[in-house]
Coordinates of C-alpha atoms and ligand atoms in Angstrom, one line a residue:
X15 CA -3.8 -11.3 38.8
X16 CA -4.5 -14.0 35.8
X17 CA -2.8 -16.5 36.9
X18 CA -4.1 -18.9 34.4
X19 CA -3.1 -16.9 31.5
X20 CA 0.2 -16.1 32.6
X21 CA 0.6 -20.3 32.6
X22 CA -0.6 -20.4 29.0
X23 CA 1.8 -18.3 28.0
X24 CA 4.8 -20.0 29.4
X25 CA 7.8 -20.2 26.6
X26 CA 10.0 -23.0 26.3
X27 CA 13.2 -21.5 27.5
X28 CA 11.7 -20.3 31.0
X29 CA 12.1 -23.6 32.9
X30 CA 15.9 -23.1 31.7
X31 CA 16.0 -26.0 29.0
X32 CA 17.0 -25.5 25.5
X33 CA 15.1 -23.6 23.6
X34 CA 15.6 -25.9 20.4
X35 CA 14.6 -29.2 22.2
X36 CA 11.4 -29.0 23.0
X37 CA 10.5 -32.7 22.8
X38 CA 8.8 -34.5 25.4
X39 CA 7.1 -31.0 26.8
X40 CA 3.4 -30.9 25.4
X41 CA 2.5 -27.3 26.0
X42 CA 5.8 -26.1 25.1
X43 CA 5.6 -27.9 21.9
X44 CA 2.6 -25.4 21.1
X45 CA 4.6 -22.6 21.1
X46 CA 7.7 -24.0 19.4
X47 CA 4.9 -25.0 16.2
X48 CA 4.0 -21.7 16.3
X49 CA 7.0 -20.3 15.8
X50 CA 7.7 -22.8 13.4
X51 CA 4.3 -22.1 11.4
X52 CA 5.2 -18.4 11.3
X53 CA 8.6 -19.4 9.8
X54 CA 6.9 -21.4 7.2
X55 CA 4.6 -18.4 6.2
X56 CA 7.0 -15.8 6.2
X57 CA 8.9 -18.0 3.4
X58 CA 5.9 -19.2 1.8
X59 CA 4.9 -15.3 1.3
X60 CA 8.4 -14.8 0.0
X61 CA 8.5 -17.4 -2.2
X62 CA 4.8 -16.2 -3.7
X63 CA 6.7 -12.6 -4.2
X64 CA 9.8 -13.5 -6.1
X65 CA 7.3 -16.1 -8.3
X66 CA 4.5 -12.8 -8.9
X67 CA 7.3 -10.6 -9.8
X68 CA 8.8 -12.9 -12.6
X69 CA 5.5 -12.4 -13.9
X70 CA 4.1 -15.9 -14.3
X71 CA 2.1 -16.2 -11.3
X72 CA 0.8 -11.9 -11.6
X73 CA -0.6 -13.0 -15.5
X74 CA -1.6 -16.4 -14.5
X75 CA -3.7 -14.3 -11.9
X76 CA -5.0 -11.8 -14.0
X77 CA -5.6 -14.8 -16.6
X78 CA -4.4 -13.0 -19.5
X79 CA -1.2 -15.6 -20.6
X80 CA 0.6 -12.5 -21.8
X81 CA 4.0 -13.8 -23.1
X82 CA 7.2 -11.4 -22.2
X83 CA 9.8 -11.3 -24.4
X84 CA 13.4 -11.7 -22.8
X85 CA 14.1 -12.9 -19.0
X86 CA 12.3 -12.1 -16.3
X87 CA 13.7 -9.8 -14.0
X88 CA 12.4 -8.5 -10.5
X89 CA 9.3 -6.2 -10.6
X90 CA 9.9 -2.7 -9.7
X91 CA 8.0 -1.2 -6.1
X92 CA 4.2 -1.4 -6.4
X93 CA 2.9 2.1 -7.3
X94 CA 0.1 3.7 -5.4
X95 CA -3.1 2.3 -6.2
X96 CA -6.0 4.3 -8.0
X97 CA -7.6 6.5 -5.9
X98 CA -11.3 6.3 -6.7
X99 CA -14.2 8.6 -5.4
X100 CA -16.7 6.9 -2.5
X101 CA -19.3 9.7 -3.2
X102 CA -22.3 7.5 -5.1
X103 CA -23.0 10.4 -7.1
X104 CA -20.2 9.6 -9.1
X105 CA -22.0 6.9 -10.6
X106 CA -20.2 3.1 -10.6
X107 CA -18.0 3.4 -14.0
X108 CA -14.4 4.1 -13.9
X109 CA -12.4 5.0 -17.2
X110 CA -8.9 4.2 -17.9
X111 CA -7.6 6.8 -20.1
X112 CA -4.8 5.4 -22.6
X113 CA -2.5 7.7 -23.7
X114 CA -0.4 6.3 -26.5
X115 CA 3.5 8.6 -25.9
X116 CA 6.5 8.9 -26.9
X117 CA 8.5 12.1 -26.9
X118 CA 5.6 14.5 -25.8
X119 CA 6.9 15.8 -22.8
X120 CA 5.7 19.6 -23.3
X121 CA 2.1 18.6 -24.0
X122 CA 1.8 15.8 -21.5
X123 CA 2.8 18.7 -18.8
X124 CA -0.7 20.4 -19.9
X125 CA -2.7 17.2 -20.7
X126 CA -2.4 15.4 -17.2
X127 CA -3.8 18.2 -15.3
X128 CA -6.1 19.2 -18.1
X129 CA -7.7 16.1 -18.4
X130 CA -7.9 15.7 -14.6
X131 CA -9.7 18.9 -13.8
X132 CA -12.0 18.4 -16.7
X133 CA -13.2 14.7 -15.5
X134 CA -13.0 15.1 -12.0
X135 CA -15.6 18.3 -12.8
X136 CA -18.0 16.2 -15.0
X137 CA -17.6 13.2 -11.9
X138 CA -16.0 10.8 -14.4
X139 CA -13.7 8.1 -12.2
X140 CA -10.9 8.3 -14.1
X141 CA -6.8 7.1 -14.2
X142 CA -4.5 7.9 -16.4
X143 CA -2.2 5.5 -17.8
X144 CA 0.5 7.0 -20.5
X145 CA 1.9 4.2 -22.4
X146 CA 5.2 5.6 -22.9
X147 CA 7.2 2.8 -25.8
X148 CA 10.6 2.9 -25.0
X149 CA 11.9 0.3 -27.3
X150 CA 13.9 1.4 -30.7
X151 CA 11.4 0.6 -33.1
X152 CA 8.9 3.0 -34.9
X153 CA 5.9 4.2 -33.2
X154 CA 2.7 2.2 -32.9
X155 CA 0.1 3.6 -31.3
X156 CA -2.2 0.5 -31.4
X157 CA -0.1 -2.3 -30.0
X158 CA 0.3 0.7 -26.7
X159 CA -3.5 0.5 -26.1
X160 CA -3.8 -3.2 -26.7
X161 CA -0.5 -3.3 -24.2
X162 CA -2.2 -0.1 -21.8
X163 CA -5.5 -2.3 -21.8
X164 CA -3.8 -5.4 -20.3
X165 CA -1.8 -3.2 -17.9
X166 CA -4.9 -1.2 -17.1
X167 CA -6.2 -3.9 -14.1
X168 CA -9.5 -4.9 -13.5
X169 CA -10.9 -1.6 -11.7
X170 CA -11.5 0.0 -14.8
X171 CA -14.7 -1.1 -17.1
X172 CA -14.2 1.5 -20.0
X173 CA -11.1 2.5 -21.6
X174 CA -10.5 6.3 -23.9
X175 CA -7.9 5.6 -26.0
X176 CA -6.6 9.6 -25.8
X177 CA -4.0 11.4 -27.8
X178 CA -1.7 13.6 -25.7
X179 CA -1.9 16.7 -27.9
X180 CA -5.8 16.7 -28.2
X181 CA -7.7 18.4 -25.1
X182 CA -11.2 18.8 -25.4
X183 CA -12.7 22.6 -24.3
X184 CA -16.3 22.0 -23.9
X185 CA -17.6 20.2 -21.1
X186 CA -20.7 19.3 -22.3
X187 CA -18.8 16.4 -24.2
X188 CA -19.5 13.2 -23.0
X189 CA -17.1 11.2 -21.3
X190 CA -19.7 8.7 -19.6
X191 CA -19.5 5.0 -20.0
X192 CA -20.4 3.8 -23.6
X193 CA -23.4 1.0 -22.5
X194 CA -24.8 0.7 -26.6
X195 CA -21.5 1.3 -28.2
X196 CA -18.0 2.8 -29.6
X197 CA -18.3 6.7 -28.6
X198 CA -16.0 8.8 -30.7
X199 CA -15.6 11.8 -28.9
X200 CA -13.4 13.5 -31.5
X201 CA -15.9 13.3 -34.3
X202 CA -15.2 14.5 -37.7
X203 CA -17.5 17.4 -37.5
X204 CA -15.4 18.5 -34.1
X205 CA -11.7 17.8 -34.8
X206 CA -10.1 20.6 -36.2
X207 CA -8.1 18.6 -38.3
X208 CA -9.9 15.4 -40.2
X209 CA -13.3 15.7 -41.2
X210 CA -13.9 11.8 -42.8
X211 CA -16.8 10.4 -41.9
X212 CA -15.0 6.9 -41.0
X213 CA -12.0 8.8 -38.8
X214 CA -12.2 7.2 -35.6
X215 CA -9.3 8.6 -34.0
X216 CA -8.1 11.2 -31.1
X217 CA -9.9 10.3 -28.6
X218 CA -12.3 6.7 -28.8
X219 CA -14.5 5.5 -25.9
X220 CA -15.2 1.6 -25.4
X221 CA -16.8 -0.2 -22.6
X222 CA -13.3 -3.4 -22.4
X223 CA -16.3 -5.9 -23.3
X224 CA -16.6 -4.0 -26.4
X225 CA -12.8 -3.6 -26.9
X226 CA -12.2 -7.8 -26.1
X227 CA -15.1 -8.4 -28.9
X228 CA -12.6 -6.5 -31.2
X229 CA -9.7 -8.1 -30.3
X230 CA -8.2 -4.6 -29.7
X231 CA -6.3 -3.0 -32.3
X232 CA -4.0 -4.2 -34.7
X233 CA -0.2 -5.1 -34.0
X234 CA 0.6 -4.2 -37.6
X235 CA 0.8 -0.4 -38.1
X236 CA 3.9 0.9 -37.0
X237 CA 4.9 4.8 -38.0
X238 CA 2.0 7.2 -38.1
X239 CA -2.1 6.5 -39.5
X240 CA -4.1 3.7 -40.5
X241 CA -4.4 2.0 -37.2
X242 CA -7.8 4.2 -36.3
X243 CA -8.8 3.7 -40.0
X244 CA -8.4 -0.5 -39.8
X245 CA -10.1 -0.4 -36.0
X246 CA -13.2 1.2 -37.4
X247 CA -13.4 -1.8 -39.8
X248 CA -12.9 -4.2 -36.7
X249 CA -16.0 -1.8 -35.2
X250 CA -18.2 -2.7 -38.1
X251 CA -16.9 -5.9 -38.1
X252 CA -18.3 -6.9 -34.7
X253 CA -21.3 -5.6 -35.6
X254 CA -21.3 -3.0 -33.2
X255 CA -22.8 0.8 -34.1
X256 CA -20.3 4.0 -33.2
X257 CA -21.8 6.9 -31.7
X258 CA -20.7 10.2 -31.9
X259 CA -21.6 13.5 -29.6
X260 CA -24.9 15.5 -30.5
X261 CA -25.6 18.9 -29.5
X262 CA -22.6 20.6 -29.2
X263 CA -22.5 24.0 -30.7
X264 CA -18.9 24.7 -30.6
X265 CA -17.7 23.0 -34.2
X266 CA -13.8 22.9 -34.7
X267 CA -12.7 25.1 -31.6
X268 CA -14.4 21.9 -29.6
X269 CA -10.6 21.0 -28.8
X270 CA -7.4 22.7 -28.5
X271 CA -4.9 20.4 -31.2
X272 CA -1.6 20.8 -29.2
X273 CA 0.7 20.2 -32.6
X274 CA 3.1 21.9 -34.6
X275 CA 3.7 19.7 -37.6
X276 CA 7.0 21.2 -37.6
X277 CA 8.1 20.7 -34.5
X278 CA 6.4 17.5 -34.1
X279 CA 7.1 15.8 -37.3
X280 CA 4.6 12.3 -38.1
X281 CA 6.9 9.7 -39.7
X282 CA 4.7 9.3 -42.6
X283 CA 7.5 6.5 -43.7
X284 CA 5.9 3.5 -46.0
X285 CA 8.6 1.0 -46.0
X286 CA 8.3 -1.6 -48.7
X287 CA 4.9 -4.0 -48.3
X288 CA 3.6 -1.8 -46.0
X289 CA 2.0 0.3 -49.2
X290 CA -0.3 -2.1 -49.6
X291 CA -0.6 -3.7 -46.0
X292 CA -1.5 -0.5 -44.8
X293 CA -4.7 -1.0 -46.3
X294 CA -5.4 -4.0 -45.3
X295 CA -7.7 -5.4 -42.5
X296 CA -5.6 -7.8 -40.2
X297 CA -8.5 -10.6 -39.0
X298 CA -5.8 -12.6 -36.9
X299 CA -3.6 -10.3 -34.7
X300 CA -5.1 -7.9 -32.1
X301 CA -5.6 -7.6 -28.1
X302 CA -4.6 -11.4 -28.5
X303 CA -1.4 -11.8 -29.9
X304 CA 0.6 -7.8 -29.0
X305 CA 3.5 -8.8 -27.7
X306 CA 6.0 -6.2 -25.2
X307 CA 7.0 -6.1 -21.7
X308 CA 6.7 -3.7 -19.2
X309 CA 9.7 -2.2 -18.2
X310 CA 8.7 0.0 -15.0
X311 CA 6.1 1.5 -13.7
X312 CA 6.1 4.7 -11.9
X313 CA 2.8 6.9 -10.4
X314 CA 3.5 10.5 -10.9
X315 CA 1.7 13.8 -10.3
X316 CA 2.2 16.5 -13.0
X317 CA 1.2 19.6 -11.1
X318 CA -1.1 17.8 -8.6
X319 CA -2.8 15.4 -11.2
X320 CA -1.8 11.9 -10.5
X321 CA -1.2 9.2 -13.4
X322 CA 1.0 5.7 -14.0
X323 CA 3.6 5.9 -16.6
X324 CA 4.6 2.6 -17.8
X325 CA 7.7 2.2 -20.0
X326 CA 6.6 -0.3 -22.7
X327 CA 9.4 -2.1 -24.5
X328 CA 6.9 -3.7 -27.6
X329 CA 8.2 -6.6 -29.6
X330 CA 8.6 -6.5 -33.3
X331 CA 8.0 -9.7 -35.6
X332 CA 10.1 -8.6 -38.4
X333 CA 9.0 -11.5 -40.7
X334 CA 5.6 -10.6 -41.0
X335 CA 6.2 -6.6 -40.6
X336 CA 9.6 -5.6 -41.7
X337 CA 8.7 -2.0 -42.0
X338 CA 8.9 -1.6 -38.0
X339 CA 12.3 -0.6 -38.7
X340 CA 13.5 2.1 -40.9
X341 CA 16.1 -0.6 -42.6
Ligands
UDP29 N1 2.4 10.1 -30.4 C1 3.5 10.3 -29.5 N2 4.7 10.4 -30.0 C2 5.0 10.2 -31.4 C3 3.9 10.0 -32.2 C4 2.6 10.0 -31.7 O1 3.3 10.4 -28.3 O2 6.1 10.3 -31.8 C5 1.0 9.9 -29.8 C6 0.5 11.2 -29.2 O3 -0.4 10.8 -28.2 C7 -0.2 11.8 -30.3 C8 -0.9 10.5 -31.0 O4 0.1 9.5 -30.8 O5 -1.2 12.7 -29.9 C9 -1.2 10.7 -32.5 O6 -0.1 11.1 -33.2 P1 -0.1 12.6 -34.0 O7 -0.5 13.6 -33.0 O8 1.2 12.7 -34.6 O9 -1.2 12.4 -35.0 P2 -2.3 13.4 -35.6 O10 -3.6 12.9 -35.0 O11 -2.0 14.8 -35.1 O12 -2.2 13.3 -37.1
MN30 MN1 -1.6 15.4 -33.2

């Protein structure tokens, strides 16, 4: 019936010769490139895998020259991507919600789906990434977020750096994306806890333009406080004004503070110099310099609300802060 296409398509082998010598035949040789192209691709595309998942080529991509401590080793299966909403009337932001962890495992089974329902109701594109540190040193809540907002991708233009325990009630709080500046959410007049008018902790919203002009957080605090305290000197610092929520009528029931300080003991530890450094404001180190590797990374649903937990193995100069060990 198509007698001319049915010539076109002629392989090498059917006149009987070799199907590895194709020499000397023309339109055979076609076909035989082809396959030989295909070949070439296929390894090429192999090659580009094993490369991305030592990392160099995945940073060099993302441009962020992030060094990884210890070798490389092969990348664990791509998780799920984001699912974001198509309906417009979402607006064009999306949030990554940074969840410093470690050890929280009761109250991160109520804050995924918490925090799910409550953004998904107020149309806030949202993903949650819980920065779970899995190295042995002490906590440090700052170096996570500098590590989530690396790890966070390029989808996201606004991070909330979120504790686990702290879920807010009212949902008239504003969780929209902070265009004129820092947006402290859980503002001293709301958190049922500390009422300082410099506390900039619990839960902190910032545009990533905003969050690269502060170089982050600092690498330095490890153990519990200060970090917030030295960011909202970095705030000032870059000359940027914090805002705060107006209007709401609800005071210190405006969030439900998941925490039993006996239960969940803060290490409140002050090894050595870190008396003093604690108070300090660190102008070199920050977004630029945190140093940790990602050891897996694994999308999960916790009662129908999806996030990504990433195992973060952070690195610890122990010259210039000694105290991230408790000897
Ligand atoms: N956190 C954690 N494991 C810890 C210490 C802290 O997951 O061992 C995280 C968690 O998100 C927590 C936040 O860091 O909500 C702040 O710590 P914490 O609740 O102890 O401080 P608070 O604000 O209650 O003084
Ligand atoms: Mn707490």
């Amino acid at each position: 019936m198509f007698p001319s296409r049915r010539k076109a398509a002629q392989l090498p082998w059917e006149d009987g010769r070799s199907r590895l010598m194709p020499s000397g035949l023309p339109r055979k040789c076609s076909v035989f490139h082809l396959f030989v192209a295909c070949l070439l691709l296929g390894f090429l595309s192999l090659l580009w895998l094993q490369l991305s998942c030592s990392g160099d080529v995945a940073r060099a991509a993302r441009g962020q020259g992030q060094e990884t401590p210890g070798p490389s080793r092969a990348c664990p299966p791509e998780p799920p991507r984001e699912h974001w909403e198509e309906d417009e009337s979402w607006g064009p932001h999306r949030l990554a919600v940074l969840v410093p962890f470690r050890e929280r495992f009761e109250e991160l089974l109520v804050f995924v789906p918490h925090m799910h329902r409550f953004l998904s109701k107020k149309k806030i594109q949202h993903h949650i990434y819980v920065l779970n540190q899995v190295d042995h040193f002490r906590f440090n809540r700052a170096a996570l977020i500098n590590a989530g907002f690396l790890e966070s991708g390029n989808s996201t233009d606004y991070i909330a750096m979120h504790d686990v325990d702290l879920l807010p009630l009212n949902e008239e709080l504003d969780y929209g994306f902070p265009e004129a500046g820092p947006f402290h959410v859980a503002s001293p007049e709301l958190h049922p806890l500390y009422h300082y008018k410099t506390y900039v902790g619990g839960i902190l919203l910032l545009s990533k333009q905003h969050y690269q002009l502060c170089n982050g957080m600092s690498n330095r605090f490890w153990g519990w406080g200060r970090e917030d305290d030295e960011f909202y000197r970095r705030i000032k610092g870059a000359g940027l004004q914090l805002f705060r929520p107006s209007g709401i009528t609800t005071g210190y029931k405006t969030f439900h503070h998941l925490h039993d300080p006996a239960w969940r003991k803060r290490d409140q530890k002050r090894i050595a110099a870190q008396k003093q450094e604690q108070f300090k404001v660190d102008r070199e180190g920050g977004l630029s310099t945190v140093k940790y590797r990602v050891d897996s990374r694994t999308a999960l649903s916790v009662g129908g609300a999806p996030c990504t937990v990433l195992n973060i193995l952070l690195d610890c100069d122990k010259a210039a802060t000694p105290w991230c060990t408790f000897s």
